[in-house]
Each structure stands twice: as structure tokens, then as C-alpha cells.
Coordinates of C-alpha atoms in Angstrom, one line a residue:
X1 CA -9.4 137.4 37.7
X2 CA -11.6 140.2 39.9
X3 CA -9.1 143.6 38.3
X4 CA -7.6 145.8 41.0
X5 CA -7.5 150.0 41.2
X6 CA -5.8 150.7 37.9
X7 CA -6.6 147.8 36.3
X8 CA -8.5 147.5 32.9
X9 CA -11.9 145.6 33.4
X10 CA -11.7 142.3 32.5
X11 CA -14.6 141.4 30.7
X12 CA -16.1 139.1 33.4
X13 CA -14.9 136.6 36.2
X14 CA -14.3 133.4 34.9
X15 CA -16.5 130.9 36.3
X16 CA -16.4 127.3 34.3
X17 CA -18.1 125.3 36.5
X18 CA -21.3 127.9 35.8
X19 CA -20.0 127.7 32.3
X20 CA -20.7 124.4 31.6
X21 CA -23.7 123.8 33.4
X22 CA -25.8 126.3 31.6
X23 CA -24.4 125.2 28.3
X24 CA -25.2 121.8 29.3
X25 CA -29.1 122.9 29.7
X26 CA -31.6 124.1 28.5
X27 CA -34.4 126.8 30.3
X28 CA -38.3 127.4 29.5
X29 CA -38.0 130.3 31.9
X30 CA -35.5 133.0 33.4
X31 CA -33.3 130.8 35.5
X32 CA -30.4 131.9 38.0
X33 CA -27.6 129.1 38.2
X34 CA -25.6 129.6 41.6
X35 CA -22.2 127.5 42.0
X36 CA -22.3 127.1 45.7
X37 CA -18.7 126.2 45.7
X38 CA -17.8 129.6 44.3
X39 CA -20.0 130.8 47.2
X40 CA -17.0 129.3 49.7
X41 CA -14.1 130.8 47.9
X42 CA -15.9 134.5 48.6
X43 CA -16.4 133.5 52.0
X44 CA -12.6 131.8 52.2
X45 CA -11.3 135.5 50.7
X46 CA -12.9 137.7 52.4
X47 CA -12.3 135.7 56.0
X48 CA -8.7 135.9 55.1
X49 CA -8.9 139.8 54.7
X50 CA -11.1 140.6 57.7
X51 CA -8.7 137.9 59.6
X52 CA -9.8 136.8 63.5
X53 CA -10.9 140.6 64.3
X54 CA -14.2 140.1 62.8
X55 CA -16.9 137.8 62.0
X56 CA -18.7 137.5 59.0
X57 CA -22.7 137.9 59.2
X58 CA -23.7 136.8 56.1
X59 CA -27.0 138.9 55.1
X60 CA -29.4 136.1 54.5
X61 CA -31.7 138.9 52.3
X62 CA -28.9 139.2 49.3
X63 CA -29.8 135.1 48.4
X64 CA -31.6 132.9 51.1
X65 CA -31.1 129.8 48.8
X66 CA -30.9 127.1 51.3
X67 CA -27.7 125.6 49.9
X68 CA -25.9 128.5 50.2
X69 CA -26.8 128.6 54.2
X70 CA -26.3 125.2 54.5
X71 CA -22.8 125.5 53.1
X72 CA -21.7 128.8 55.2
X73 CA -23.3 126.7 58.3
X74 CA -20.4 124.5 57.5
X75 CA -17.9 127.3 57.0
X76 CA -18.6 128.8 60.3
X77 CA -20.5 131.5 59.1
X78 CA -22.7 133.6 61.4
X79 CA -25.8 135.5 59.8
X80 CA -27.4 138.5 59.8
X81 CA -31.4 138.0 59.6
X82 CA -33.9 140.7 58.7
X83 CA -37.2 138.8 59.6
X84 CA -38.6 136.0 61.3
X85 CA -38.9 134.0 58.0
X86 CA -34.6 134.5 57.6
X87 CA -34.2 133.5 61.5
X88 CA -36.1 130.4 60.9
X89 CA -34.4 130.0 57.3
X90 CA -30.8 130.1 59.4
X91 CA -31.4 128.0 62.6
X92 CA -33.6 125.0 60.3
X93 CA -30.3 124.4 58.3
X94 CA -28.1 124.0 61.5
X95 CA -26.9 128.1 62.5
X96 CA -26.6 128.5 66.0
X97 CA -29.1 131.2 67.8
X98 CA -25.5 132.7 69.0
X99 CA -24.4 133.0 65.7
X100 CA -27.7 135.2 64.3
X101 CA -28.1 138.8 65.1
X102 CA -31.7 140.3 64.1
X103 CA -30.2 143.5 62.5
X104 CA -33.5 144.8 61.1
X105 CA -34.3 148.1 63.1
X106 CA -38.0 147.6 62.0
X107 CA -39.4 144.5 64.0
X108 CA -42.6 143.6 64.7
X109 CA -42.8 142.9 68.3
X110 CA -43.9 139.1 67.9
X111 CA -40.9 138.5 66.0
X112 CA -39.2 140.0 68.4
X113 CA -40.4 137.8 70.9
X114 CA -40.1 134.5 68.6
X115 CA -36.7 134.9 67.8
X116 CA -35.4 135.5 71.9
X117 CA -37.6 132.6 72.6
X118 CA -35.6 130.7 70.2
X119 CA -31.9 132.0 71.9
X120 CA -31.4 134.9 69.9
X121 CA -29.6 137.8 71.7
X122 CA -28.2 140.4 69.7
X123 CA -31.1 143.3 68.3
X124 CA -31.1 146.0 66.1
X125 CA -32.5 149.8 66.9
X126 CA -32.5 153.2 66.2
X127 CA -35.6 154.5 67.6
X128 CA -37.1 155.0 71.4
X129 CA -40.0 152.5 69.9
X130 CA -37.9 150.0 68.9
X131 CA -36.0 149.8 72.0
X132 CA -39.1 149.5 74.0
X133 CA -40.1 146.8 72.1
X134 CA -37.2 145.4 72.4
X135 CA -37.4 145.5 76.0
X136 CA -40.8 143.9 76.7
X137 CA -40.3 141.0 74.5
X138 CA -36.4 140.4 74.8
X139 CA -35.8 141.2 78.4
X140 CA -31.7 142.1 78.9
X141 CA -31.1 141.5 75.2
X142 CA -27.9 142.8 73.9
X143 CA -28.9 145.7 71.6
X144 CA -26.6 148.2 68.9
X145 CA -27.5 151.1 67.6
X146 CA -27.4 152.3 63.9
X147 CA -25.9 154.9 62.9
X148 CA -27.2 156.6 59.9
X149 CA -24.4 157.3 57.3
X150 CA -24.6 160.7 55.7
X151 CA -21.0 160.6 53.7
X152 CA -20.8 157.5 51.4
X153 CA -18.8 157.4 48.5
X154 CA -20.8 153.8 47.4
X155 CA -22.2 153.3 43.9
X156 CA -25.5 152.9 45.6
X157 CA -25.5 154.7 48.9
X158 CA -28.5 153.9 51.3
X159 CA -31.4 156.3 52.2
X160 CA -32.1 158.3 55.1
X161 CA -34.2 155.2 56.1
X162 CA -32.3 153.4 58.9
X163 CA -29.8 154.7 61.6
X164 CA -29.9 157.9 63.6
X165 CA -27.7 160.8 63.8
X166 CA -25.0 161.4 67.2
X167 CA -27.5 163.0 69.5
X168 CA -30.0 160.9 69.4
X169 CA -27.4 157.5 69.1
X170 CA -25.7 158.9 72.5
X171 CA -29.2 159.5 73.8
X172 CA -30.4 155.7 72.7
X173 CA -27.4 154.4 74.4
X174 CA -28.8 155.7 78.1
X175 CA -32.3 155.1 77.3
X176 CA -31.7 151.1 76.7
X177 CA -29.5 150.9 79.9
X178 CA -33.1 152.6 81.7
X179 CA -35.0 149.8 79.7
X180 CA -33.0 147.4 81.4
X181 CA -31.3 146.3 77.6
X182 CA -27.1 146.0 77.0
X183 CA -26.0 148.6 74.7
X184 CA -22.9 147.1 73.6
X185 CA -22.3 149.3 70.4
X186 CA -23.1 150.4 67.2
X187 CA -23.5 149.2 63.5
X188 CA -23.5 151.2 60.1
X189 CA -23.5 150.4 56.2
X190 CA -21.0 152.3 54.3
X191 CA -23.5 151.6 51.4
X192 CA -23.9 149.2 48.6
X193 CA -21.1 148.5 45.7
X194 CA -18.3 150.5 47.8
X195 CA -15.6 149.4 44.8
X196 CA -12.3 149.9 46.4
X197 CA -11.5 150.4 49.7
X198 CA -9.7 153.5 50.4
X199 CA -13.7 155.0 49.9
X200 CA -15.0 154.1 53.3
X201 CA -12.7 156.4 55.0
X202 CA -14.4 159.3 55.1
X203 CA -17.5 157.4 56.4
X204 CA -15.0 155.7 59.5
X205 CA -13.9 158.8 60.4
X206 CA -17.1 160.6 60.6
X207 CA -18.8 157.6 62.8
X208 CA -16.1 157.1 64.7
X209 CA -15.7 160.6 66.4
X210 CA -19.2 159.1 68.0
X211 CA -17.8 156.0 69.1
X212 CA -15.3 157.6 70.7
X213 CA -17.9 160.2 72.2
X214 CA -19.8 157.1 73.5
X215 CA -16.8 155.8 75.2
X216 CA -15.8 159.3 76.7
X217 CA -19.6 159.5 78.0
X218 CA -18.4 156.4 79.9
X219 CA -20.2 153.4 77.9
X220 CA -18.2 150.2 77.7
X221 CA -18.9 149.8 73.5
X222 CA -17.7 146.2 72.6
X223 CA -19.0 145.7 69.3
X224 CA -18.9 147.9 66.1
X225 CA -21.0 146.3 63.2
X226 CA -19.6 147.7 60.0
X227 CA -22.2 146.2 57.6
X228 CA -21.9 145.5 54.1
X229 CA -20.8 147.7 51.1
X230 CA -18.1 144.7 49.9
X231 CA -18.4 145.3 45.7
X232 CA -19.0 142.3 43.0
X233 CA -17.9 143.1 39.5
X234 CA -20.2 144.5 37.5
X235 CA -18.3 146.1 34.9
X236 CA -16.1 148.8 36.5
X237 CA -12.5 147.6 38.4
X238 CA -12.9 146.7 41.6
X239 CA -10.4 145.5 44.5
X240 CA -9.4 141.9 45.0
X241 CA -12.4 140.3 48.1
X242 CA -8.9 139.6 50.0
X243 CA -6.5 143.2 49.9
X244 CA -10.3 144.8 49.8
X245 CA -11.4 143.1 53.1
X246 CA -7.5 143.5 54.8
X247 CA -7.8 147.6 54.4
X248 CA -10.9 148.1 55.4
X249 CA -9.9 146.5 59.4
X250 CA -6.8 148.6 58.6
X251 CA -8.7 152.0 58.5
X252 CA -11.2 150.8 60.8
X253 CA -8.4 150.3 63.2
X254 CA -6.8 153.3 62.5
X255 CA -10.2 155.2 62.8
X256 CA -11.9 153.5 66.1
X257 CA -8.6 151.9 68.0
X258 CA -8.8 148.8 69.0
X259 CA -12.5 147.2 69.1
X260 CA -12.9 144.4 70.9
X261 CA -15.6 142.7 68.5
X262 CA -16.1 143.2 64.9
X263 CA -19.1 142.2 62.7
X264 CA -19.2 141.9 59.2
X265 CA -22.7 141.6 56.9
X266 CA -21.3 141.6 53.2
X267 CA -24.2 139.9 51.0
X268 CA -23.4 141.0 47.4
X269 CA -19.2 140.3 47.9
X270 CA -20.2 137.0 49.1
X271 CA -22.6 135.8 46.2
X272 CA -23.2 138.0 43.5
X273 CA -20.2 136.7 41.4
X274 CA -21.5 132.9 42.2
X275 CA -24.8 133.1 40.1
X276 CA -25.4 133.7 36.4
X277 CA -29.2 134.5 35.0
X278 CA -30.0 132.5 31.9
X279 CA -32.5 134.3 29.9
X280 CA -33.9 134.7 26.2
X281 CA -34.4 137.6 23.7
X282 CA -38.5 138.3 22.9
X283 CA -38.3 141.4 21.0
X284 CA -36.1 143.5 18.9
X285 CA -37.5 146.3 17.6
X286 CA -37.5 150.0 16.7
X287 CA -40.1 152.7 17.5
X288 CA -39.7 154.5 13.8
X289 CA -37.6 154.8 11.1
X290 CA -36.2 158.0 13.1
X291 CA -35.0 155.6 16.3
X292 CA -31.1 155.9 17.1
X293 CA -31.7 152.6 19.2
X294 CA -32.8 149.5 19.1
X295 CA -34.7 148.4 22.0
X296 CA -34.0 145.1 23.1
X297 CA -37.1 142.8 25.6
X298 CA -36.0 140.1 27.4
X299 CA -37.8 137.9 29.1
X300 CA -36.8 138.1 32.6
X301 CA -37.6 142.7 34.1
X302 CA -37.5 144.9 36.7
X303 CA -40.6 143.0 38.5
X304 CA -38.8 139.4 37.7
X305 CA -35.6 139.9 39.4
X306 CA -33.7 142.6 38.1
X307 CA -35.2 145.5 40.6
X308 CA -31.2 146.8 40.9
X309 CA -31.4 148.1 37.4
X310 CA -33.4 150.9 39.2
X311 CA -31.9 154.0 38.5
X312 CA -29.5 151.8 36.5
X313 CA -27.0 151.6 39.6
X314 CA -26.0 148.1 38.8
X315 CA -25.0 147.7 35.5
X316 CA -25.3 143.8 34.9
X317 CA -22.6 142.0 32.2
X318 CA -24.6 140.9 29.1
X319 CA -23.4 138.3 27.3
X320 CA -24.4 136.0 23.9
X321 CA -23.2 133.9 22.0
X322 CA -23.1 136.3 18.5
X323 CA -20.9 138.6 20.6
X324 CA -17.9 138.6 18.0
X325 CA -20.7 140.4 15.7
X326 CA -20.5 144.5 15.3
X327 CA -22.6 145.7 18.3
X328 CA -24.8 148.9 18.8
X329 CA -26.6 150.4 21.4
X330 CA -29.7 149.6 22.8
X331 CA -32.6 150.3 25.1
X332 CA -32.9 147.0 26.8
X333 CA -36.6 146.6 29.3
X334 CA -38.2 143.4 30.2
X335 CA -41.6 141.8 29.5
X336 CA -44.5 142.8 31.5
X337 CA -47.0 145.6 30.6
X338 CA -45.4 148.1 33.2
X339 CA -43.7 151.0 31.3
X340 CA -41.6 151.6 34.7
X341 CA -40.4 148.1 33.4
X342 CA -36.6 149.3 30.9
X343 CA -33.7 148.2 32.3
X344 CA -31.1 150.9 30.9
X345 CA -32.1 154.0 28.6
X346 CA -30.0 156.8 29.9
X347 CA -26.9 154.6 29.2
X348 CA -27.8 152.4 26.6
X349 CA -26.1 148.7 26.6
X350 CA -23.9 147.9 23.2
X351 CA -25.1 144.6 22.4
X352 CA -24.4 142.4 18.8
X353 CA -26.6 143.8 16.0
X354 CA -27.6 140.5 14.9
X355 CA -29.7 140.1 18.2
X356 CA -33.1 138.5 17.3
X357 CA -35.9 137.0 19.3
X358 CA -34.9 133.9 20.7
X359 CA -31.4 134.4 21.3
X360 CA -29.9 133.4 24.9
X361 CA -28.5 136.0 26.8
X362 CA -26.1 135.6 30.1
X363 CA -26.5 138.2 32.7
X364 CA -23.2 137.9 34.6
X365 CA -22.6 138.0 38.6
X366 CA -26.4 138.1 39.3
X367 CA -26.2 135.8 42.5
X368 CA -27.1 138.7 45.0
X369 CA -30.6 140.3 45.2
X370 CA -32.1 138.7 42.1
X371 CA -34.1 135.9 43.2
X372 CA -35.0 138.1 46.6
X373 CA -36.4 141.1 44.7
X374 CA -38.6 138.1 42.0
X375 CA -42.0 139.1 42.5
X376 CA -44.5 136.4 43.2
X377 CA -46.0 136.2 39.5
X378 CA -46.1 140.0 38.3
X379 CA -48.4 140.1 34.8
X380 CA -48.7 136.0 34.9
X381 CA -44.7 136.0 34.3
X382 CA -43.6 132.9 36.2
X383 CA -40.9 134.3 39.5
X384 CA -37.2 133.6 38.8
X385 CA -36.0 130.0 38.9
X386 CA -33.4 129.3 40.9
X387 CA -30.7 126.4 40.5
X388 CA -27.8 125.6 42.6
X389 CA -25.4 123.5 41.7

């Protein structure tokens, strides 16, 4: 079971159908296994937290495999896209144009055009440009504007790259009424791996003191898109999808009022828990007689899926089958000829001493922004494989 505030850790999620599937097979190559059915439950818990107030947009960009869409199709998901190729991902397996918002606030302006062509509505800005764009090739769209989020108490908070401050979201709402647009409100992301709850309030309350300036200023805001942030396990407690999803729209409520329309974009709540990476052991080794640690290369890197290690923000669950041996630490890196390629140094992982080349290892809840973040064929290394069962 997913441990709540207070909790101890459990070691991992259980997840048998994953379970016996991998040990059922064998892999030439770094494979991610996805149970698609696992998928649903997320989507079931985290529906039954957010409740009718909101809609989840599931954001295509944490894992576009096409079973997963085809099943959320089913569920009544909507989606958020962040290209062309995730719009035309979406609406090929059955999504309705109503049900897709373009929420990337960096467009090209063909794409813009393509996807209102193809009965998409609802854009993204937080720029003049963008809103102009907007404009000329979605006539009367529906637009929101980011805000950017400056308090975030999120394992991984997001840069200074998207959303604007109050000024200039106040200013963007006037400026796409002259453009001949519908500013209906505003979104956010609290930022990535928020693990409980009770730390998006001091985001809500700083945003909405400008919702509520909006409204005062006389624009009729309907929609507040609160993005993602909803946590996976990866090692530390974190919140049951449910409870965690159910306070949220209580301090959102208690923060903006009532809002007539909610969106939701969680992409690493829905499916990180659903995958598991199957990889292998290349290289043990030591750099002297003088090394406190081990270093451990596997065959799957930063380049070959496991980008999220940067900075070591996400700390992936390891897991082999000698792990009732004494453990140490390690330096653990991947396989290609890029020293920018080591996967944790500053924190060293504790893996089983006995750890030789060849050896399987698990890397737990790695269904979000795995496959995505594969490069193409980095060093001749073949890109992730990806199965869904």
C-alpha cells in the first residue's frame, strides 16, 4: 500500500500482475513493462478525490504509450497535449477535440492552426506573442493564462520558464479580449513530486490573491487549471492518490471560492507507479584500492530513459534478486561514453555486495517520463523498449 504522512516507507507498491510478467520473460535490452490496468486504478483514485469539480487532463508527455490513451479514452479522460504530434496521438485513438486543451505556452503558429482546424478550443499563453498567434490562427479561441509559480514546496519545482508574474497576467487578460480571444482563466503547476498535500498551500494562496484581482478588475474567470505536482512513490511517504486528490479541491476551495471549472494535468500520479524498467548489471568496479564505493553501470543511463536522475531529484527503487545479501553503497551511472552519464554520487544507492555483471535489476515506479526522455539511439545504445501489458 502507497504509506501516508507519518507512515514508514514501504519498500515499494505491490504490483503482481507486473510481477509476474517480468519474471515470466526475458529482455536483450532495457525494457519498461506498463500494466495498463494499474493505469485505471490511478485514474479511478484520483477521480474519486478531485470528485465532479474537476476534470482530469491527463499530460500525454509523462507516457504517450498508445494503450494507455486508448484506455483513459475509455475512462472519460480528457488530455492535456504539448504538440501537434500529442494532439494527433489523442484524437487518432478516439479523444474528443473538446476534451484536449493545447497547454504548451510555446506553439508554433502552424500547430496552432492545425489543431483549431481540427476542433480544438482551449490555448495556452503567457506572452503578448503568443496571444497573437493565437489570434491569427485560432480566431475566438478560448485562451488561459499561466501563472508562473515562485513559492513551491515540490521535490522538483519548475523553472522560471513558463508563466508570468500578476502584472503582466492582469495585463494579458485585456490584451486577448483586444485580440478578439476569451480569456476564461488561468492555469499553474505547483511543481513536480508535491508529496503530500497540505504543501500546495502556500502556492494557492499566493495565486489566488490574482484570481481574485482578475475578478475585481471585472473579468468573468471560469476556469482555473491547477496542473500537475500529484507524487508517485519513490522512496519517501507520500499521501494516498485518493485523501491527496480530496485536500487539494479542499484548499483550492478555501483559497479561490467557488470556481466554476476545474482542470487537472497529473501525469506522474497517473502512471509512474504502473511501469517497472527491466534492466541488467554491466560493470562493477572500483577506481583504486583507495575507493569507498563501488560504482555500479547498468545498462539502461541518463540518455536512455533515466534523464530524472538529474540532479538526483527522483530517487528510483532498485531492486534484485540477491537483495537479502549485506549491501553497500554505490555510485551507480549508465553505459554510454558521456561522463555527465551517473545516476547518484552525492547520495550513493546501498545495493547487495554480491552485485556482478549480469545481474537483473528492477527500477520500481518508472512509468512516467522514462520512455519520453529515451533518446533516439545516444552512443549506438538501442532507445528504451516499451511493453504494455
Amino acid at each position: 500500500m502507497i504509506a501516508t504522512v507519518g507512515a514508514p516507507a514501504p519498500v515499494r507498491v505491490p504490483t503482481p500482475r507486473l510481477d509476474d510478467y517480468v519474471a515470466s520473460q526475458t529482455f536483450d535490452k532495457p525494457t519498461l513493462v506498463i500494466d495498463v490496468d494499474r493505469v485505471e486504478t490511478q485514474f479511478n483514485a484520483l477521480k474519486a478525490g478531485l470528485g465532479e469539480a474537476a476534470d482530469i487532463h491527463y499530460a500525454v508527455k509523462a507516457n504517450p504509450a498508445r494503450e494507455i490513451i486508448q484506455r483513459l479514452v475509455k475512462l472519460g479522460s480528457h488530455f492535456d497535449a504539448a504538440s501537434r504530434g500529442e494532439i494527433e496521438l489523442v484524437l487518432s485513438q478516439g479523444a474528443k477535440p473538446s476534451d484536449v486543451s493545447f497547454g504548451n505556452t510555446i506553439k508554433r503558429a502552424s500547430d496552432i492552426a492545425f489543431a483549431w482546424n481540427a476542433g480544438i478550443t482551449l490555448f495556452s499563453a503567457d506572452a503578448d506573442e503568443e496571444l497573437e498567434k493565437i489570434a491569427e490562427n485560432a480566431p475566438g479561441a478560448q485562451v488561459y493564462i499561466r501563472l508562473i509559480v515562485e513559492v513551491s514546496e515540490a521535490d522538483w519545482p519548475l523553472s522560471r520558464k513558463f508563466g508570468c508574474d500578476k502584472g503582466t497576467a492582469l495585463r494579458l487578460l485585456d490584451y486577448a479580449k483586444d485580440l478578439g480571444l476569451d480569456p476564461i482563466g488561468f492555469s499553474f503547476h505547483v511543481g513536480s513530486q508535491t508529496r503530500r498535500a497540505e504543501m500546495w498551500q502556500p502556492t494557492l494562496g499566493a495565486l489566488a490573491e490574482i484570481w481574485h484581482a482578475a475578478r475585481d478588475a471585472g473579468h468573468d474567470l471560469t476556469l482555473l487549471n491547477i496542473g500537475g505536482g500529484f507524487p508517485a512513490f519513490y522512496g519517501e511517504a507520500i499521501e494516498a492518490p485518493t485523501s491527496y486528490a480530496a485536500r487539494v479541491m479542499e484548499l483550492i476551495h478555501a483559497a479561490f471560492g467557488e470556481v466554476p471549472r476545474i482542470m487537472a494535468e497529473p501525469g506522474r500520479g497517473m502512471v509512474a507507479e504502473a511501469g517497472v524498467i527491466v534492466s541488467e548489471v554491466l560493470l562493477v568496479s572500483r577506481k583504486s584500492d583507495r575507493d569507498m564505493h563501488r560504482w555500479v553501470y547498468l545498462d539502461i543511463g541518463r540518455f536512455s530513459g533515466l534523464a530524472e536522475t538529474e540532479g538526483e531529484a527522483i530517487r528510483y527503487q532498485f531492486e534484485t534478486a540477491k537483495d537479502d545479501d549485506p549491501t553497500g553503497p554505490c555510485i551507480m551511472a549508465g553505459p554510454s561514453c558521456d561522463s555527465a552519464d551517473v545516476l547518484y554520487e552525492k547520495r550513493p544507492m546501498h545495493l547487495p555486495l554480491t552485485l556482478k555483471s549480469g545481474d537483473r535489476v528492477l527500477i520500481r515506479n518508472t512509468g512516467a517520463y522514462t520512455s519520453t526522455y529515451s533518446s533516439v539511439c545516444f552512443n549506438g545504445f538501442p532507445p528504451l523498449d516499451v511493453v504494455v501489458i
